Short mmCIF file of C-alpha atoms and ligand atoms in Angstrom, two decimals:
data_model
loop_
_atom_site.label_atom_id
_atom_site.label_comp_id
_atom_site.label_asym_id
_atom_site.label_seq_id
_atom_site.Cartn_x
_atom_site.Cartn_y
_atom_site.Cartn_z
CA MET P 1 6.91 57.76 -70.01
CA ASP P 2 5.03 59.71 -67.62
CA GLN P 3 1.59 59.38 -66.19
CA PRO P 4 -0.88 58.33 -69.13
CA GLN P 5 -3.60 60.53 -69.29
CA THR P 6 -6.37 57.66 -70.22
CA VAL P 7 -7.10 54.05 -69.77
CA GLY P 8 -6.13 53.63 -73.82
CA GLN P 9 -2.66 55.42 -73.31
CA LEU P 10 -2.14 52.82 -70.45
CA THR P 11 -2.98 50.26 -72.59
CA ASP P 12 -1.35 50.93 -75.24
CA ALA P 13 2.50 51.51 -72.86
CA LEU P 14 1.98 47.80 -71.58
CA ARG P 15 1.61 46.60 -75.15
CA SER P 16 4.63 48.48 -76.16
CA GLY P 17 6.23 46.42 -72.97
CA GLY P 18 4.56 42.95 -74.47
CA TYR P 19 1.68 43.04 -72.20
CA LEU P 20 -1.95 42.83 -73.28
CA ALA P 21 -3.99 43.75 -70.71
CA ASP P 22 -8.07 43.72 -71.00
CA ARG P 23 -9.93 46.65 -70.59
CA GLY P 24 -10.71 46.21 -66.72
CA LEU P 25 -7.22 45.40 -65.88
CA SER P 26 -6.14 48.83 -67.69
CA THR P 27 -9.04 50.68 -66.19
CA ALA P 28 -8.33 49.29 -62.90
CA LEU P 29 -4.56 50.27 -63.02
CA PHE P 30 -5.28 53.49 -64.50
CA VAL P 31 -7.30 54.35 -61.68
CA ALA P 32 -4.59 53.07 -59.14
CA LEU P 33 -1.85 54.81 -60.65
CA SER P 34 -4.16 58.13 -60.80
CA LEU P 35 -5.46 58.03 -56.77
CA GLN P 36 -1.74 56.70 -55.82
CA ARG P 37 -3.61 53.50 -54.34
CA PRO P 38 -2.38 50.16 -54.52
CA LEU P 39 -3.86 47.58 -56.83
CA LEU P 40 -4.41 44.20 -55.54
CA LEU P 41 -4.62 41.46 -58.41
CA GLU P 42 -6.16 37.90 -57.36
CA GLY P 43 -6.66 35.20 -59.89
CA GLU P 44 -5.30 31.76 -61.42
CA VAL P 45 -2.10 30.57 -61.48
CA GLY P 46 -0.30 31.54 -64.31
CA VAL P 47 -2.21 34.88 -65.72
CA GLY P 48 -0.28 37.46 -65.75
CA LYS P 49 -0.49 38.38 -62.23
CA THR P 50 3.31 39.41 -61.51
CA GLU P 51 4.49 40.27 -65.40
CA VAL P 52 1.74 43.20 -65.31
CA ALA P 53 3.87 44.60 -62.51
CA LYS P 54 7.32 43.48 -64.31
CA VAL P 55 5.99 45.40 -67.52
CA LEU P 56 4.99 48.60 -65.69
CA ALA P 57 8.01 48.93 -64.46
CA THR P 58 9.83 48.53 -67.71
CA VAL P 59 7.55 50.76 -69.66
CA PHE P 60 7.70 53.45 -67.26
CA GLY P 61 10.92 53.85 -66.65
CA ARG P 62 10.91 52.66 -62.73
CA ARG P 63 13.19 50.31 -60.62
CA LEU P 64 11.11 47.03 -60.12
CA ILE P 65 11.08 45.99 -56.13
CA ARG P 66 9.98 42.91 -55.36
CA LEU P 67 8.49 41.56 -52.06
CA GLN P 68 8.11 37.90 -52.53
CA CYS P 69 6.07 36.50 -49.66
CA TYR P 70 5.85 33.27 -48.20
CA GLU P 71 5.08 31.32 -45.08
CA GLY P 72 6.77 32.73 -42.04
CA ILE P 73 8.23 35.72 -43.44
CA ASP P 74 8.44 38.66 -41.03
CA THR P 75 9.30 41.93 -41.05
CA ASN P 76 13.27 41.89 -40.84
CA GLN P 77 13.14 39.83 -44.10
CA ALA P 78 10.84 42.35 -45.68
CA LEU P 79 12.37 45.85 -43.94
CA TYR P 80 15.86 45.79 -43.13
CA GLU P 81 18.15 43.61 -41.09
CA TRP P 82 21.73 44.96 -39.37
CA ASP P 83 24.54 43.31 -41.13
CA TYR P 84 26.10 41.49 -37.79
CA ALA P 85 29.20 40.27 -39.32
CA ARG P 86 30.37 43.95 -40.71
CA GLN P 87 29.43 45.39 -37.08
CA MET P 88 31.37 42.81 -35.77
CA LEU P 89 34.28 43.47 -37.38
CA HIS P 90 33.85 47.29 -36.81
CA ILE P 91 33.65 46.71 -33.16
CA ARG P 92 36.63 44.66 -33.12
CA ALA P 93 38.17 47.18 -35.17
CA LEU P 94 37.26 49.95 -32.46
CA SER P 95 38.67 47.70 -29.76
CA ALA P 96 41.81 47.07 -31.68
CA ASN P 97 42.61 50.71 -31.87
CA GLN P 98 41.49 51.14 -28.32
CA VAL P 99 38.66 53.47 -29.63
CA ALA P 100 35.61 54.10 -27.25
CA ASP P 101 34.53 57.78 -27.87
CA ASP P 102 30.38 57.89 -27.74
CA ALA P 103 30.41 58.58 -31.51
CA ALA P 104 32.51 55.57 -32.91
CA VAL P 105 30.00 53.46 -30.71
CA ALA P 106 26.96 55.04 -32.24
CA LYS P 107 28.61 54.37 -36.19
CA VAL P 108 27.87 50.72 -35.10
CA PHE P 109 24.27 51.22 -35.80
CA GLY P 110 24.66 53.65 -38.66
CA PRO P 111 23.32 53.30 -42.14
CA GLN P 112 26.34 51.67 -43.38
CA PHE P 113 25.61 48.47 -41.68
CA LEU P 114 21.91 48.71 -42.47
CA LEU P 115 20.79 46.08 -44.98
CA GLU P 116 18.06 47.85 -46.82
CA ARG P 117 14.96 45.04 -47.95
CA PRO P 118 12.30 45.39 -50.03
CA LEU P 119 9.90 48.07 -48.65
CA LEU P 120 12.78 50.10 -47.08
CA GLU P 121 14.01 50.08 -50.38
CA ALA P 122 10.71 51.42 -52.19
CA VAL P 123 10.16 53.48 -49.36
CA ARG P 124 13.49 55.48 -50.16
CA ALA P 125 12.78 55.22 -53.84
CA GLY P 126 9.40 56.77 -53.62
CA ASP P 127 8.34 57.35 -57.18
CA ARG P 128 11.41 55.92 -58.85
CA ALA P 129 9.92 52.65 -58.28
CA VAL P 130 7.26 50.04 -58.72
CA LEU P 131 6.81 48.22 -55.45
CA LEU P 132 5.67 43.87 -56.55
CA ILE P 133 4.64 42.34 -53.25
CA ASP P 134 4.31 38.88 -54.62
CA GLU P 135 1.75 36.21 -53.33
CA VAL P 136 0.72 38.30 -50.62
CA ASP P 137 -1.63 35.42 -49.13
CA ARG P 138 1.42 32.93 -48.86
CA SER P 139 2.10 35.38 -45.50
CA ASP P 140 0.37 34.99 -42.21
CA ASP P 141 -1.66 37.79 -40.86
CA GLU P 142 0.21 39.41 -38.76
CA PHE P 143 2.53 40.07 -41.61
CA GLU P 144 -0.37 41.52 -43.39
CA ALA P 145 -1.69 43.51 -41.14
CA PHE P 146 2.29 45.09 -40.92
CA LEU P 147 1.75 45.48 -44.53
CA LEU P 148 -1.27 47.54 -44.21
CA GLU P 149 0.33 49.97 -41.93
CA VAL P 150 3.69 50.43 -44.37
CA LEU P 151 0.60 51.12 -46.98
CA SER P 152 -0.98 53.39 -45.49
CA ASP P 153 2.01 55.88 -44.58
CA PHE P 154 5.11 54.83 -46.90
CA GLN P 155 6.60 55.68 -43.90
CA ILE P 156 9.36 53.40 -41.81
CA SER P 157 10.61 54.29 -38.37
CA ILE P 158 13.79 52.64 -37.67
CA PRO P 159 14.79 53.25 -33.85
CA GLU P 160 18.41 53.58 -34.11
CA ILE P 161 18.23 55.99 -37.17
CA GLY P 162 15.13 58.03 -37.75
CA THR P 163 12.17 57.59 -39.89
CA VAL P 164 12.09 57.42 -43.38
CA THR P 165 9.15 58.76 -45.45
CA ALA P 166 8.61 58.38 -49.41
CA PRO P 167 8.68 61.64 -50.75
CA SER P 168 5.86 60.01 -52.96
CA PRO P 169 4.85 56.71 -53.22
CA PRO P 170 5.41 54.05 -55.27
CA ILE P 171 3.46 52.45 -57.54
CA VAL P 172 2.38 49.45 -55.62
CA VAL P 173 0.65 45.67 -57.31
CA LEU P 174 -0.06 42.97 -54.89
CA THR P 175 -0.50 39.81 -55.98
CA SER P 176 -2.50 36.38 -54.55
CA ASN P 177 -3.60 33.16 -55.34
CA ARG P 178 -5.90 33.35 -53.20
CA THR P 179 -4.96 30.10 -50.82
CA ARG P 180 -6.63 31.94 -48.03
CA GLU P 181 -8.83 35.04 -47.78
CA LEU P 182 -7.20 38.30 -47.33
CA HIS P 183 -8.48 40.40 -44.93
CA ASP P 184 -11.44 43.44 -45.59
CA ALA P 185 -9.05 46.19 -43.97
CA LEU P 186 -5.86 45.41 -46.62
CA LYS P 187 -8.34 45.21 -49.32
CA ARG P 188 -10.07 48.32 -48.51
CA ARG P 189 -7.08 50.15 -49.08
CA CYS P 190 -6.24 49.20 -52.61
CA MET P 191 -7.70 48.83 -56.10
CA TYR P 192 -9.13 45.06 -56.53
CA HIS P 193 -8.96 43.74 -59.90
CA TRP P 194 -9.70 39.69 -60.55
CA VAL P 195 -7.46 38.66 -63.68
CA ASP P 196 -9.13 35.91 -65.46
CA TYR P 197 -7.89 33.39 -68.07
CA PRO P 198 -8.05 35.63 -71.33
CA SER P 199 -10.42 34.86 -74.08
CA ALA P 200 -9.24 32.17 -76.57
CA GLU P 201 -8.68 35.43 -79.12
CA ARG P 202 -6.85 37.09 -76.45
CA GLU P 203 -4.89 34.47 -75.61
CA VAL P 204 -3.84 33.29 -79.93
CA GLU P 205 -2.53 37.16 -79.34
CA ILE P 206 -0.41 36.96 -76.09
CA VAL P 207 0.88 33.78 -77.46
CA LEU P 208 2.13 35.56 -80.86
CA VAL P 209 3.40 38.54 -78.82
CA ARG P 210 5.56 36.37 -76.35
CA ALA P 211 6.56 33.13 -78.85
CA PRO P 212 6.47 35.45 -82.42
CA ASP P 213 8.11 32.31 -84.26
CA VAL P 214 5.35 30.13 -83.63
CA SER P 215 2.66 30.27 -86.14
CA ALA P 216 -0.47 31.62 -85.97
CA ALA P 217 -2.37 27.87 -86.76
CA LEU P 218 -0.43 25.85 -84.52
CA THR P 219 -1.16 28.44 -81.69
CA ALA P 220 -4.94 28.81 -82.72
CA GLN P 221 -4.84 25.00 -82.34
CA VAL P 222 -3.20 24.92 -79.22
CA VAL P 223 -5.27 27.76 -77.64
CA ALA P 224 -8.13 25.93 -78.43
CA ALA P 225 -6.79 22.38 -76.71
CA VAL P 226 -5.78 24.52 -73.23
CA HIS P 227 -9.01 26.43 -73.30
CA ARG P 228 -10.62 22.39 -73.26
CA LEU P 229 -8.47 21.30 -70.63
CA ARG P 230 -9.71 24.21 -68.45
CA GLU P 231 -13.02 22.63 -68.34
CA LEU P 232 -11.95 19.46 -67.06
CA ASP P 233 -11.70 19.24 -63.50
CA LEU P 234 -7.88 19.63 -62.86
CA ALA P 235 -6.41 19.97 -59.70
CA LYS P 236 -3.82 22.37 -61.53
CA PRO P 237 -5.48 23.67 -64.73
CA PRO P 238 -3.07 25.78 -67.19
CA GLY P 239 -2.21 29.15 -67.41
CA VAL P 240 -1.21 31.46 -70.00
CA ALA P 241 2.08 30.65 -69.01
CA GLU P 242 1.87 26.87 -69.97
CA THR P 243 0.10 27.36 -73.23
CA ILE P 244 3.02 29.69 -74.51
CA ASP P 245 5.34 26.47 -72.97
CA TRP P 246 3.18 24.40 -75.01
CA ALA P 247 3.18 26.50 -78.53
CA ARG P 248 6.75 26.83 -78.18
CA THR P 249 7.26 23.30 -77.41
CA LEU P 250 5.66 21.78 -80.49
CA ASP P 251 7.14 24.68 -82.54
CA LEU P 252 10.74 23.19 -81.43
CA LEU P 253 9.73 20.07 -82.24
CA GLY P 254 9.34 21.19 -85.95
CA GLU P 255 5.48 20.53 -85.18
CA SER P 256 3.08 22.58 -87.65
CA GLY P 257 -0.40 21.29 -86.01
CA LEU P 258 -1.25 19.73 -83.05
CA ASN P 259 -3.08 15.90 -82.73
CA ALA P 260 -3.61 13.16 -80.29
CA GLY P 261 0.25 11.88 -80.94
CA ASN P 262 2.13 14.81 -80.24
CA ALA P 263 0.06 16.20 -77.64
CA ALA P 264 0.85 13.03 -75.77
CA ASP P 265 4.81 13.63 -76.33
CA THR P 266 4.40 17.37 -75.10
CA LEU P 267 1.91 17.20 -72.52
CA GLY P 268 4.73 17.88 -69.69
CA ALA P 269 4.68 21.45 -71.01
CA VAL P 270 1.00 21.97 -69.93
CA VAL P 271 -0.20 19.38 -67.38
CA LYS P 272 1.98 18.80 -64.22
CA GLU P 273 0.10 16.73 -62.13
CA ARG P 274 -0.01 13.11 -62.17
CA ASP P 275 -3.71 12.56 -61.72
CA ASP P 276 -4.26 15.22 -64.17
CA LEU P 277 -1.91 13.69 -66.61
CA GLU P 278 -4.28 10.32 -66.19
CA LEU P 279 -7.77 12.30 -66.93
CA VAL P 280 -6.16 14.29 -69.99
CA ARG P 281 -5.10 11.22 -71.80
CA GLU P 282 -8.11 9.60 -71.49
CA ASN P 283 -9.58 12.62 -73.35
CA LEU P 284 -6.78 13.56 -75.37
CA GLU P 285 -8.73 13.05 -79.06
CA GLU P 286 -11.64 14.99 -77.84
CA ILE P 287 -9.16 18.23 -76.35
CA THR P 288 -7.25 18.23 -79.51
CA SER P 289 -10.18 17.45 -81.96
CA GLY P 290 -10.84 20.79 -84.36
CA GLY P 291 -9.07 24.01 -83.98
N1 ATP A 1 -1.77 39.64 -70.62
C1 ATP A 1 -0.64 39.04 -71.03
N2 ATP A 1 0.17 39.53 -71.95
C2 ATP A 1 1.41 39.16 -72.19
N3 ATP A 1 1.87 37.91 -71.69
C3 ATP A 1 1.02 37.36 -70.64
C4 ATP A 1 0.06 37.89 -69.96
N4 ATP A 1 -0.68 37.20 -69.87
C5 ATP A 1 0.34 36.05 -68.83
N5 ATP A 1 1.38 36.29 -69.82
C6 ATP A 1 2.39 35.44 -70.06
O1 ATP A 1 1.83 34.59 -68.85
C7 ATP A 1 3.47 34.42 -67.89
C8 ATP A 1 3.04 33.99 -66.72
O2 ATP A 1 2.44 35.38 -66.35
P1 ATP A 1 2.80 35.55 -64.75
O3 ATP A 1 3.84 34.58 -64.29
O4 ATP A 1 2.53 36.86 -64.55
O5 ATP A 1 1.51 34.87 -63.86
P2 ATP A 1 0.86 34.52 -62.57
O6 ATP A 1 -0.32 35.38 -63.02
O7 ATP A 1 1.41 35.51 -61.99
O8 ATP A 1 1.15 33.34 -62.06
P3 ATP A 1 1.40 32.61 -60.75
O9 ATP A 1 0.06 32.63 -59.68
O10 ATP A 1 1.71 31.40 -60.46
O11 ATP A 1 2.17 33.56 -59.96
C9 ATP A 1 4.09 35.56 -68.09
O12 ATP A 1 5.55 35.59 -68.23
C10 ATP A 1 3.83 36.09 -69.31
O13 ATP A 1 4.71 36.09 -70.33
MG1 MG A 2 2.87 35.37 -60.18
#
């Protein structure tokens, strides 16, 4: 599919890829695509931030290039590295053959020894790619500043080789779980959207799309229970991914409905913190009562 002409078209395209986006998300994405701006998605854990980028790549027939951020990530891991081992072998071969002319030596820092990392890959791929910069809040300030630079001109200069420029920019999606506040400068470059938990109705739809074998009745009960779990003061409230897992788990065990008994047996699919488990166990009757 080419550039969508309307928000509705984009929503339909995402749906065809198994992603149900609400109007707010579709609109933010549509504007980001149209204006060629990066889209920054913040939200709770497991609400479908990463998945948007994956589905976008699929439905637009683009390559997904993922830069997973983590504490201590630096520019080498994001841009490019030299393949030292192969450079050494090349140098050995040169000296064994007693080759020392300038051209041969210069080749040691040639493109064939360059290991592309996600950002260079994305700049080279341009509009044939979706660049997912995942969990940017885990990286540190300096890395964020560096990202800002790359995102503003999609140009990377490699001293030994020259400047690589994106013919036209890739689609860029950044995600953050908000473990720290991102800088205004980065936010200003991006379209921004807060991804909320879906409504119960929407979440049932999502589960049925992702786990079509599970019955609608069981799904509705699981979703209702998950929504009650989210109202408790849990350290790790369940995301949509957990809802899907829970429904699948119960279905796998041949359960056709949710009750305090089978919920207790399968809590590991939704609640993954010891303290949370205790709190949930004390309230299981209430959580699983009614649909
Ligand atoms: N709107 C949606 N439509 C379809 N599937 C969804 C939707 N939201 C979430 N999911 C499902 O939930 C799973 C988890 O989503 P994803 O990994 O994208 O969450 P996330 O927000 O990136 O979470 P984290 O913060 O843990 O990285 C996806 O694999 C997908 O199956
Ligand atoms: Mg994610």
